[in-house]
Amino acid sequence: MFNLGIIVEVRTPNMWEKRVQYLKGVGPQRARLLARLGISTVGDLLFHVPRRHEDRTRCRPLKAYQDGELATAEGEVAAVQQTRARSGITVLRAALRGRWGLFYAVWFNQPYLTRVLKAGSRLTVTGKVRHGPYAPEIQVTEFETGEGEEGLNSGRIVPIYPLTDKLSQRILRGIVFQALSEAAALPEILPPRMLEEYGLRERHGVLAALHFPESMAEAERARRRLVFEELFLLQLAILRRRQKVVAQEKSHRYSVDGVKVTALQKSLPFALTREQEKAWREISADMTNARPMQRLLQGDVGAGKTVVAALALAKAAENGLQAALMAPTEILAEQHYLSLKSLLRSADIKAALLTGGLKKERRLLTLEAIVSGEVEVVVGTHALIQEGVVFRRLGLTVVDEQHRFGVRQRDLLRAKGDCPDVLIMTATPIPRTLALTLYGDLDLTVIGALPPGRKPVKTVWLKPAEKARLYRLVQSEIKKGRQAYFVCPLIEESEQLSAQAAIKLAEELKPVFPGFNVGLLHGRMKLEEREQVMNAFRDNKINILVATTVVEVGVDVPNATLMAVFDADRFGLAQLHQLRGRVGRSDQASYCVLVAGRTTPEAAARIKALTSLGDGFALAEEDLRLRGPGEFFGTRQSGIPELRIADLLRDHDLLEVTRHEAHRFLMEDPEFTSPFGCRLKAEIAFRFEAPTDSIG
Ligand code: ADP
Ligand code: MG
């Protein structure tokens, strides 16, 4: 990789290889503390971005502050005194000798601090100022102790880092400063044109400016440069990955839509909506193309993605190819299988189910039918990507609910065929800015509207004490011939316990609704039992279905009009939206009842968002706001590397810009052979190691 003379300068020494414990002042113990912050190399350390900066250049005497104003002051501890107020609160008061005389620092209810605050030690405290009768005092919200490089901690703009116990701001500042002076100068990796066009500062000295800037503006400029760089590298990696796939040529060719696609279309009990039509046109065109399709089909819960996928499956079969549809759970795979089987049969296409739950004989028979090509469409779970599964001629892979799978699993499925077309479906309403990053290697088709006649699902929050209201509502719905779901939460990832909770709830409900059938569905049941229950529910022989979150995705029974979720505060926003999506699938009015007692403010905010917002995209934006992008649907799972500097929410404007630039760069230097290309390639390898794997 480094055979070109030009990058020898990058090679030695490399901060992404040098481990922090070999820095002066960092022994094994501090190295362990740093590891808790995710810092193991000098690179990690220097990319540990300050949470904020504090301007300590213009220190004023505390006298000059108003009561209640925020101030920072430094001094030496002269005395410490602890008292207990009548209310029971402990008050810790330290007298400090500072540059402008004596002042007090005050802490409430932190008695253990007496161990830290020794007479003679130096302290920097931040907090609100109060002018007492003797001397000004600071009610401390943040403070720093410990030794540390003189001149790093005051009289300048000072970085404030995300910290862990036992590691003080002062110590970390010292270590970072040390690392800065030891790290080799960073060679420029962005071409001059880009720096000029986007007003970015050069790379040399950027890390020093990020940590110890001369001005607040300099800190922001440094951050912006590094954000640009990080997103540009990420986009390059993603686009390169896509290029490699799309550069291939399919060994198979499709003809124009023929008998099977037409037969399937004719057999549908409804006409496709305009958006479904458009989605199908795009997919069909991709399939006809010589390059393999890489498309994401996005549509809110209930938008009708499955029929569109079915048309693609039929098109593959029609051209003598096999197709595979992979779903994240057994229940969902079964659901898809059952509904697709009958749909595909009308076009004379043979489908099979392949999941881990199959009995051995049936599994072997299915595998044989797949190898021989007798089965044209295989619906399944992860079981599809196992080694023993061999297709005769796999031409199309469809992945449902992509957010549950990683990039790797997607790739494994693709590897079962010779350059198959790839269609990925998701109901996760990803905000556009994030979609560009999460799915930057895919083309995007959106089904933006629900089928006609759908009414918004009326969503309410009830307290457990108001259960009677819920039961009355259920009663009136099932009397009208409609059906209801009751969902109890998955308990600590234990299927066993969640199953028990569901069983208990079903027993409780039976006497409440005499004369009606209460069914039960959970992950511990056998495949045949689950099939029976789902069939009975679909045929309206079960009025109330008590289930664990196994019904979360994909279940499609339009006659169900009520979804009750117990302990709703324990679910995430996206999950609740998925559950709610099980109802509102016909022209009947539907209800979603979220049952939760007193709960955390965050959970309350989620439930409230759901009661006021119906649209998945609005909810996704809200989710992003509430949780931050790091948490968003588990970005690690979706295969996007962790970003150190960029904040997808705050820096979304740069997402599109860097994508555009990455495109442009790859057009000129697709193999990364130019001097900048070489450096970029090396940088990507160091910064994003595994997730996109080798990009070369
Ligand atoms: P999702 O996009 O969540 O996978 P589905 O494909 O399960 O949605 O479709 C939701 C429901 O809408 C299904 O009952 C399906 O039969 C129905 N449906 C799909 N397309 C249409 C349409 N064009 N008109 C009426 N109903 C439709
Ligand atoms: Mg679906």
XYZ file of C-alpha atoms and ligand atoms in Angstrom:
724
model
C 0.000 0.000 0.000
C 2.893 2.324 0.770
C 5.146 1.580 -2.131
C 5.088 5.111 -3.473
C 7.946 7.322 -2.415
C 5.703 10.266 -1.879
C 4.019 8.964 1.233
C 7.048 8.009 3.230
C 6.407 11.164 5.216
C 2.999 9.797 6.240
C 4.493 6.526 7.254
C 6.699 7.595 10.164
C 5.618 7.991 12.823
C 1.911 7.326 12.571
C -0.321 8.591 15.323
C -2.932 5.939 14.617
C -0.410 3.239 15.434
C 1.420 4.809 18.345
C -0.154 3.793 21.633
C -0.809 6.369 24.324
C 1.025 4.603 27.126
C 4.299 5.404 25.420
C 3.630 9.113 25.782
C 5.514 10.858 28.546
C 3.314 11.160 31.615
C 1.054 8.274 30.632
C 1.734 4.987 32.377
C -0.310 1.813 32.328
C -2.757 3.218 34.857
C -3.585 6.388 32.953
C -3.665 4.366 29.770
C -6.439 2.306 31.331
C -8.353 5.446 32.258
C -7.942 6.776 28.752
C -9.165 3.479 27.339
C -12.462 4.101 29.111
C -12.831 7.148 26.897
C -12.141 5.029 23.840
C -8.616 6.372 23.573
C -5.851 3.893 22.886
C -3.677 5.516 20.247
C -2.219 8.989 19.969
C -4.608 9.529 17.081
C -7.569 8.685 19.303
C -6.264 11.144 21.859
C -5.785 13.995 19.426
C -9.212 13.375 17.919
C -10.817 13.424 21.358
C -12.657 16.635 20.706
C -13.161 19.159 23.496
C -16.789 19.356 24.558
C -16.356 23.116 24.530
C -13.783 25.786 25.186
C -13.669 28.262 27.977
C -12.228 31.685 27.464
C -9.931 32.286 30.406
C -7.939 35.023 28.754
C -9.878 37.911 30.129
C -10.032 37.039 33.806
C -11.679 39.803 35.752
C -11.642 40.114 39.525
C -14.758 38.515 41.012
C -15.716 41.965 42.344
C -16.492 42.939 38.766
C -19.158 40.252 38.339
C -22.873 40.672 39.007
C -24.663 38.347 41.399
C -25.642 35.222 39.478
C -23.159 35.729 36.653
C -21.042 32.740 35.623
C -17.347 33.080 36.467
C -14.168 31.037 36.581
C -11.471 31.714 39.163
C -8.271 30.045 40.194
C -6.649 29.928 43.602
C -4.828 27.988 46.271
C -6.871 26.280 48.974
C -6.322 28.012 52.321
C -8.931 26.220 54.426
C -11.849 23.838 54.056
C -14.928 23.697 56.236
C -17.939 21.420 56.125
C -21.275 22.203 57.789
C -24.702 20.664 57.757
C -27.668 22.943 57.258
C -30.909 22.379 59.182
C -32.483 21.000 56.027
C -29.919 18.193 56.072
C -27.885 19.500 53.186
C -24.121 19.395 53.650
C -22.306 22.532 52.650
C -18.644 22.390 51.785
C -16.855 25.711 51.773
C -13.263 26.256 50.717
C -11.414 29.507 51.162
C -9.164 30.158 48.193
C -6.349 32.642 47.763
C -6.525 33.956 44.239
C -4.859 36.599 42.160
C -7.308 39.230 43.399
C -7.554 38.145 47.008
C -9.607 35.721 49.017
C -12.827 34.101 47.751
C -14.972 31.130 48.673
C -15.934 28.105 46.669
C -19.111 26.317 47.766
C -20.385 22.810 47.043
C -23.675 21.328 48.189
C -24.108 17.695 49.178
C -20.714 16.496 48.045
C -19.071 15.586 51.379
C -16.612 13.220 49.715
C -14.859 16.235 48.228
C -13.111 16.848 51.569
C -10.701 14.166 50.414
C -9.819 16.082 47.295
C -9.656 19.613 48.645
C -6.410 19.708 50.587
C -4.982 22.930 51.947
C -2.269 24.120 49.608
C -3.659 22.487 46.457
C -4.566 24.593 43.444
C -8.092 24.747 42.140
C -9.956 26.275 39.243
C -13.661 26.643 39.889
C -16.555 27.658 37.677
C -20.024 28.627 38.797
C -22.393 31.430 39.708
C -21.016 34.338 41.684
C -22.622 35.547 44.917
C -21.367 38.497 46.866
C -21.333 37.579 50.560
C -20.618 39.866 53.485
C -16.886 39.037 53.648
C -15.770 37.892 50.236
C -17.299 36.830 46.925
C -18.227 33.190 46.603
C -18.669 30.834 43.679
C -21.312 28.121 43.771
C -19.327 25.509 41.975
C -20.761 23.618 39.036
C -17.437 22.544 37.600
C -13.944 22.486 39.001
C -10.463 21.288 38.283
C -7.708 20.215 40.588
C -4.349 18.600 40.262
C -0.984 19.386 38.901
C -0.608 20.278 35.290
C 1.431 22.266 32.899
C 1.525 25.887 34.034
C -0.025 28.052 31.392
C -2.296 25.358 29.977
C -5.124 25.893 32.390
C -5.581 29.590 32.712
C -4.807 32.833 30.981
C -5.834 31.303 27.677
C -8.676 29.599 25.893
C -8.914 26.275 27.627
C -10.394 23.010 26.315
C -12.999 21.230 28.402
C -13.090 17.523 27.572
C -15.562 14.736 28.045
C -14.017 12.982 31.029
C -14.062 9.856 33.059
C -13.582 9.421 36.812
C -10.092 9.943 38.172
C -8.903 11.747 35.090
C -8.953 15.497 35.572
C -9.213 18.218 32.944
C -5.744 19.339 33.910
C -4.184 15.930 33.484
C -5.870 15.354 30.156
C -4.847 18.798 28.925
C -1.263 18.013 29.842
C -1.341 14.703 28.000
C -2.916 16.202 24.899
C -0.407 19.017 24.884
C 2.401 16.519 25.138
C 0.984 14.442 22.289
C 0.628 17.517 20.103
C 4.272 18.314 20.421
C 5.308 14.741 19.680
C 2.964 13.997 16.793
C 4.454 14.546 13.374
C 2.967 17.312 11.267
C -0.097 16.138 9.387
C 0.391 16.186 5.638
C -2.394 17.885 3.687
C -4.907 15.430 2.281
C -7.381 17.823 0.667
C -6.507 19.339 -2.712
C -5.922 23.130 -2.638
C -9.000 23.709 -4.770
C -11.244 22.290 -2.045
C -9.620 24.329 0.682
C -10.189 27.439 -1.340
C -13.704 26.668 -2.455
C -15.008 25.864 1.021
C -12.861 28.310 2.923
C -11.166 25.557 4.891
C -7.974 26.114 6.805
C -4.928 24.006 5.967
C -4.288 20.818 7.865
C -0.963 21.748 9.333
C -1.462 22.798 12.940
C -5.168 22.036 12.880
C -5.093 19.727 15.887
C -3.237 22.276 18.002
C -5.885 24.794 17.022
C -8.633 22.343 17.899
C -7.347 21.849 21.430
C -5.523 25.058 22.313
C -6.824 27.753 19.986
C -5.793 31.389 20.066
C -9.404 32.447 19.727
C -12.842 30.907 19.808
C -13.123 31.535 16.078
C -9.933 29.593 15.474
C -11.318 26.627 17.398
C -14.456 26.624 15.281
C -12.466 26.894 12.058
C -10.313 23.973 13.099
C -13.356 21.901 13.952
C -15.013 22.706 10.665
C -11.949 21.702 8.704
C -11.788 18.383 10.544
C -15.514 17.750 10.112
C -15.210 18.351 6.399
C -12.263 16.018 6.218
C -13.966 13.299 8.215
C -17.180 13.378 6.207
C -15.268 13.557 2.926
C -13.270 10.461 3.887
C -16.443 8.677 4.908
C -18.233 9.536 1.683
C -15.224 8.429 -0.341
C -15.230 5.091 1.429
C -18.941 4.601 0.881
C -18.947 5.656 -2.761
C -15.884 3.586 -3.524
C -17.645 0.583 -2.118
C -20.584 1.241 -4.355
C -18.397 1.782 -7.412
C -16.788 -1.574 -6.952
C -20.154 -3.270 -6.949
C -21.636 -1.299 -9.784
C -18.532 -1.633 -11.964
C -19.415 -5.272 -12.339
C -21.580 -6.507 -15.126
C -24.403 -8.946 -14.563
C -24.080 -12.302 -16.249
C -27.822 -12.443 -16.760
C -30.063 -10.206 -18.833
C -33.700 -9.378 -18.265
C -36.256 -8.984 -20.972
C -39.168 -6.552 -20.760
C -41.956 -7.369 -18.332
C -43.732 -10.503 -19.460
C -46.361 -13.030 -18.460
C -45.536 -13.541 -14.807
C -45.251 -9.898 -13.881
C -48.460 -9.201 -15.740
C -50.257 -12.122 -14.132
C -49.233 -10.971 -10.687
C -50.318 -7.427 -11.374
C -53.699 -8.679 -12.567
C -54.219 -10.816 -9.492
C -53.858 -7.915 -7.052
C -57.132 -6.945 -5.368
C -56.216 -3.274 -5.744
C -54.540 -0.958 -8.213
C -51.032 0.198 -7.448
C -50.796 3.752 -6.225
C -48.946 6.275 -8.342
C -45.939 6.081 -6.050
C -45.903 2.309 -6.138
C -46.036 2.477 -9.932
C -43.119 4.847 -9.989
C -41.138 2.679 -7.572
C -41.776 -0.343 -9.732
C -40.694 1.484 -12.891
C -37.388 2.442 -11.251
C -36.742 -1.053 -9.965
C -37.698 -2.684 -13.238
C -35.366 -0.347 -15.128
C -32.521 -1.141 -12.724
C -33.049 -4.833 -13.252
C -32.983 -4.455 -17.017
C -29.695 -2.564 -16.770
C -26.417 -4.402 -17.321
C -25.099 -3.200 -13.944
C -26.436 -4.749 -10.770
C -29.187 -2.837 -8.993
C -28.285 -1.276 -5.623
C -31.512 0.311 -4.504
C -33.115 1.270 -1.242
C -36.903 1.246 -1.214
C -38.077 3.416 1.598
C -41.668 3.830 2.659
C -43.431 4.395 5.926
C -45.023 1.495 7.719
C -48.002 0.329 5.667
C -46.981 2.175 2.507
C -47.179 -1.041 0.485
C -43.592 -2.014 -0.223
C -44.263 -5.740 -0.267
C -46.244 -5.781 -3.523
C -43.544 -3.817 -5.237
C -40.976 -6.346 -4.041
C -43.258 -9.156 -5.215
C -43.211 -7.724 -8.734
C -39.420 -7.770 -8.671
C -39.431 -11.377 -7.478
C -41.790 -12.271 -10.311
C -39.586 -10.516 -12.843
C -36.599 -12.559 -11.709
C -38.547 -15.815 -11.928
C -39.866 -14.868 -15.330
C -36.291 -14.587 -16.574
C -35.223 -17.968 -15.297
C -33.524 -16.598 -12.201
C -33.983 -17.296 -8.528
C -34.725 -14.609 -5.982
C -34.250 -14.480 -2.226
C -36.034 -12.294 0.295
C -34.394 -11.973 3.695
C -36.266 -10.734 6.753
C -34.908 -10.075 10.241
C -37.189 -12.343 12.272
C -38.792 -15.731 11.813
C -42.257 -14.293 12.261
C -41.714 -11.698 9.605
C -40.202 -14.232 7.222
C -43.208 -16.483 7.769
C -45.584 -13.570 7.207
C -43.908 -12.651 3.982
C -43.816 -16.248 2.911
C -47.502 -16.794 3.559
C -48.666 -13.670 1.780
C -46.178 -13.981 -1.085
C -46.863 -17.657 -1.613
C -50.439 -17.099 -2.641
C -49.602 -13.957 -4.578
C -46.815 -15.686 -6.502
C -48.869 -18.792 -7.108
C -51.219 -16.731 -9.228
C -48.210 -16.112 -11.475
C -47.218 -19.767 -11.319
C -44.076 -19.145 -9.283
C -42.841 -21.609 -6.674
C -41.805 -20.179 -3.315
C -40.219 -21.758 -0.245
C -39.492 -20.749 3.318
C -36.062 -21.147 4.885
C -35.616 -20.296 8.566
C -33.633 -21.677 11.471
C -36.831 -23.060 12.963
C -37.465 -25.570 10.162
C -37.398 -29.257 10.995
C -34.369 -31.054 9.637
C -36.119 -33.036 6.900
C -38.022 -30.066 5.632
C -34.850 -28.018 5.684
C -32.940 -30.590 3.646
C -35.735 -30.829 1.106
C -35.838 -27.068 0.805
C -32.073 -26.824 0.354
C -32.256 -29.409 -2.419
C -35.044 -27.570 -4.149
C -32.945 -24.407 -3.992
C -29.841 -26.040 -5.497
C -31.839 -27.704 -8.240
C -33.566 -24.455 -9.080
C -36.969 -26.001 -8.582
C -37.821 -23.277 -6.082
C -37.772 -19.846 -7.675
C -38.357 -17.591 -4.701
C -36.889 -18.282 -1.265
C -38.121 -16.305 1.713
C -36.129 -16.593 4.895
C -34.131 -15.237 7.778
C -30.385 -15.208 8.453
C -30.651 -18.891 7.649
C -30.363 -17.807 4.009
C -26.789 -16.627 4.360
C -25.466 -19.784 5.963
C -22.856 -21.818 4.146
C -25.023 -24.786 3.275
C -27.385 -22.687 1.199
C -26.517 -22.863 -2.483
C -28.597 -21.376 -5.271
C -28.626 -22.584 -8.802
C -28.955 -19.118 -10.259
C -29.615 -16.329 -7.803
C -30.354 -13.130 -9.688
C -32.101 -10.941 -7.125
C -31.827 -10.409 -3.386
C -34.350 -8.429 -1.401
C -33.638 -7.435 2.178
C -36.555 -6.297 4.311
C -36.192 -3.954 7.265
C -32.604 -3.206 6.465
C -31.906 -1.436 9.762
C -31.930 -4.799 11.464
C -29.107 -6.078 9.306
C -25.524 -4.968 8.918
C -23.718 -4.233 5.701
C -21.888 -7.524 6.125
C -25.046 -9.602 6.086
C -26.230 -7.777 3.022
C -22.917 -8.664 1.370
C -23.092 -12.302 2.410
C -26.469 -12.663 0.760
C -25.233 -10.969 -2.371
C -22.297 -13.372 -2.499
C -24.735 -16.255 -2.966
C -25.270 -15.153 -6.534
C -23.215 -13.911 -9.438
C -23.673 -10.144 -9.203
C -27.321 -10.290 -8.248
C -29.531 -7.232 -8.184
C -30.000 -5.921 -4.669
C -33.169 -4.328 -3.365
C -33.313 -3.173 0.205
C -36.526 -2.190 1.912
C -36.908 -0.135 5.017
C -39.759 1.426 6.899
C -37.292 3.273 9.034
C -37.998 6.832 8.098
C -34.447 8.022 7.918
C -34.055 11.755 7.609
C -32.530 12.543 4.255
C -29.320 13.876 5.727
C -28.691 10.612 7.514
C -29.799 8.474 4.613
C -26.995 9.992 2.590
C -24.529 8.598 5.062
C -26.165 5.402 6.191
C -27.115 4.307 2.709
C -24.784 6.402 0.642
C -23.944 3.440 -1.542
C -27.551 2.936 -2.627
C -29.976 4.634 -4.995
C -33.085 5.762 -3.250
C -36.740 5.232 -4.086
C -39.328 6.593 -1.711
C -42.967 5.590 -1.505
C -44.115 8.794 0.105
C -47.854 8.263 0.472
C -49.994 5.540 1.962
C -52.605 3.697 -0.127
C -55.823 5.711 -0.505
C -58.494 5.806 2.179
C -56.209 5.348 5.157
C -57.198 7.278 8.258
C -54.614 8.460 10.755
C -54.366 6.194 13.784
C -55.754 7.946 16.845
C -53.069 7.594 19.496
C -53.613 8.092 23.225
C -51.560 7.710 26.379
C -53.328 5.997 29.263
C -52.102 5.409 32.803
C -52.243 1.828 34.104
C -55.074 2.950 36.428
C -57.143 3.815 33.349
C -57.138 0.265 31.980
C -60.932 0.171 32.179
C -61.091 2.802 29.430
C -58.859 0.683 27.235
C -61.003 -2.385 27.833
C -64.188 -0.493 26.917
C -62.584 0.611 23.666
C -61.437 -2.931 22.889
C -64.907 -4.241 23.691
C -66.558 -1.844 21.286
C -64.097 -2.636 18.490
C -64.349 -6.414 18.740
C -68.123 -6.187 18.971
C -67.999 -4.460 15.598
C -66.065 -7.464 14.306
C -62.685 -5.781 14.397
C -59.571 -7.162 16.067
C -57.009 -5.977 18.574
C -53.363 -6.504 19.459
C -52.023 -6.357 23.007
C -48.266 -6.074 23.105
C -46.128 -6.608 26.175
C -42.513 -5.577 26.186
C -39.539 -7.722 25.514
C -37.947 -8.191 28.917
C -34.219 -7.565 29.081
C -33.676 -9.331 25.809
C -34.985 -12.542 27.334
C -37.484 -14.280 25.083
C -38.284 -16.619 27.943
C -39.398 -13.866 30.313
C -41.256 -11.926 27.648
C -43.077 -15.076 26.694
C -44.099 -15.510 30.326
C -45.347 -11.931 30.498
C -47.458 -12.502 27.401
C -48.880 -15.738 28.753
C -49.828 -13.996 31.990
C -51.493 -11.105 30.203
C -53.482 -13.468 27.973
C -54.778 -15.264 31.076
C -55.773 -11.949 32.625
C -57.669 -10.853 29.547
C -59.707 -14.000 28.981
C -62.213 -13.338 31.814
C -62.372 -9.646 30.852
C -63.671 -10.501 27.366
C -65.903 -13.544 27.796
C -67.264 -14.906 24.551
C -64.280 -13.682 22.572
C -61.115 -15.506 21.618
C -57.823 -14.391 23.067
C -54.805 -15.729 21.175
C -51.153 -15.809 22.094
C -48.034 -15.269 20.011
C -44.434 -15.232 21.172
C -40.977 -16.230 20.041
C -40.785 -19.407 22.112
C -43.644 -21.062 20.263
C -43.033 -23.633 17.558
C -43.233 -22.559 13.957
C -46.394 -24.588 13.301
C -48.120 -23.155 16.380
C -47.285 -19.637 15.317
C -48.510 -20.307 11.802
C -51.775 -21.620 13.226
C -52.236 -18.588 15.450
C -51.464 -16.118 12.685
C -53.790 -17.898 10.299
C -56.556 -17.900 12.903
C -55.980 -14.205 13.528
C -56.023 -13.441 9.827
C -59.305 -15.379 9.503
C -60.739 -13.398 12.423
C -61.123 -16.506 14.560
C -58.968 -14.816 17.190
C -60.342 -11.466 18.331
C -57.524 -10.344 20.565
C -53.930 -11.287 19.940
C -51.591 -10.988 22.891
C -48.036 -10.868 21.649
C -44.491 -9.917 22.381
C -42.713 -7.555 20.029
C -42.563 -10.380 17.504
C -45.461 -8.606 15.810
C -43.416 -5.446 15.491
C -42.652 -5.589 11.827
C -44.429 -6.861 8.797
C -47.544 -8.385 10.303
C -50.392 -7.448 8.031
C -53.985 -8.001 9.124
C -56.043 -5.079 7.831
C -59.084 -5.939 9.962
C -57.143 -5.203 13.167
C -57.961 -1.706 14.347
C -56.593 -1.482 17.849
C -53.045 -1.692 19.109
C -52.466 -1.577 22.858
C -48.874 -1.410 24.052
C -48.127 -2.075 27.696
C -45.174 -0.417 29.435
C -44.906 1.772 26.391
C -42.200 3.809 28.106
C -39.823 0.904 27.632
C -39.958 1.093 23.861
C -38.052 3.345 21.524
C -39.842 5.764 19.270
C -39.140 3.836 16.098
C -40.338 0.616 17.656
C -43.607 2.170 18.846
C -44.180 3.604 15.400
C -43.671 0.160 13.885
C -46.108 -1.372 16.339
C -48.668 1.308 15.637
C -48.209 0.531 11.949
C -49.903 -2.839 12.492
C -53.227 -0.998 12.575
C -54.637 1.657 10.288
C -54.293 -0.713 7.338
C -57.814 -0.303 6.016
C -60.350 2.471 5.633
C -61.617 1.853 9.197
C -60.768 4.230 12.053
C -57.961 2.753 14.160
C -56.544 3.310 17.612
C -53.211 2.981 19.307
C -53.247 2.996 23.096
C -49.948 3.438 24.880
C -50.099 2.339 28.498
C -47.455 3.752 30.802
C -47.338 5.111 34.330
C -45.054 7.755 35.759
C -41.894 7.632 33.791
C -38.678 9.435 32.891
C -38.918 12.768 31.068
C -37.306 11.189 27.994
C -39.836 8.374 27.827
C -42.671 10.841 28.381
C -41.346 12.948 25.506
C -41.334 9.902 23.246
C -44.893 8.946 24.093
C -46.091 12.518 23.666
C -44.371 12.743 20.282
C -46.252 9.678 19.188
C -49.622 10.988 20.307
C -49.131 14.169 18.300
C -47.177 12.974 15.247
C -48.449 10.397 12.798
C -45.904 10.742 10.070
C -42.827 8.559 10.316
C -40.492 11.189 8.942
C -41.534 13.767 11.491
C -41.038 11.139 14.187
C -37.606 10.261 12.909
C -36.530 13.870 13.082
C -37.918 14.024 16.592
C -36.130 10.824 17.529
C -32.907 12.224 16.198
C -33.433 15.357 18.246
C -34.266 13.449 21.433
C -31.522 10.907 21.220
C -28.819 12.338 19.030
C -27.482 10.685 15.917
C -25.134 8.363 17.784
C -28.077 6.452 19.135
C -30.146 6.661 16.028
C -31.300 3.148 15.288
C -27.918 1.910 16.439
C -25.590 3.286 13.859
C -23.035 0.606 14.576
C -25.485 -2.002 13.436
C -26.125 -0.202 10.217
C -22.452 -0.444 9.400
C -21.525 3.197 9.496
C -18.268 3.857 11.309
C -18.308 5.963 14.391
C -17.589 9.584 13.671
C -15.182 11.359 15.974
C -15.605 14.953 15.003
C -18.691 15.365 12.886
C -22.109 15.635 14.442
C -24.600 14.521 11.823
C -27.232 16.817 13.231
C -25.126 19.916 13.532
C -23.006 19.349 10.447
C -25.609 18.047 8.050
C -24.926 20.875 5.613
C -21.508 19.363 4.975
C -22.915 15.907 4.297
C -24.193 16.806 0.867
C -21.212 18.963 0.014
C -18.707 16.250 0.885
C -20.706 13.673 -1.007
C -20.591 15.830 -4.082
C -16.847 16.319 -3.673
C -16.268 12.620 -3.101
C -18.094 11.884 -6.356
C -16.007 14.399 -8.167
C -12.767 13.097 -6.703
C -13.514 9.510 -7.656
C -14.305 10.528 -11.223
C -10.806 11.919 -11.539
C -8.942 9.358 -9.482
C -11.018 6.201 -9.105
C -8.069 4.042 -8.019
C -6.550 6.525 -5.570
C -3.286 6.696 -7.488
C -2.671 10.457 -7.453
C -0.542 11.821 -4.597
C -3.666 13.041 -2.770
C -5.415 9.786 -3.611
C -2.657 7.761 -1.945
C -2.851 9.789 1.213
C -6.627 9.677 1.289
C -6.624 5.948 0.847
C -4.174 5.484 3.708
C -6.156 7.844 5.898
C -9.396 5.993 5.245
C -7.757 2.716 6.168
C -6.557 4.139 9.468
C -9.647 6.070 10.385
C -12.433 3.672 9.414
C -10.702 0.284 9.605
C -13.265 -2.483 9.362
C -16.731 -1.136 8.552
C -16.319 -0.517 4.866
C -13.358 -2.844 4.749
C -10.627 -2.409 2.241
C -11.656 0.127 -0.287
C -8.764 -0.373 -2.710
P -45.179 -2.114 4.187
O -44.734 -1.018 3.275
O -45.264 -1.663 5.608
O -44.407 -3.381 4.007
P -47.325 -3.667 3.154
O -46.660 -4.016 1.896
O -47.391 -4.681 4.225
O -46.679 -2.353 3.751
O -48.780 -3.127 2.800
C -49.665 -2.676 3.769
C -51.070 -3.029 3.415
O -51.532 -2.209 2.348
C -51.262 -4.446 2.957
O -52.453 -4.921 3.525
C -51.369 -4.346 1.462
O -52.130 -5.390 0.928
C -52.076 -3.017 1.310
N -51.828 -2.334 0.052
C -50.630 -2.242 -0.583
N -50.749 -1.521 -1.704
C -52.036 -1.118 -1.785
C -52.769 -0.323 -2.723
N -52.197 0.188 -3.802
N -54.075 -0.124 -2.462
C -54.663 -0.650 -1.378
N -54.028 -1.398 -0.464
C -52.720 -1.642 -0.648
Mg -43.300 -4.600 5.266
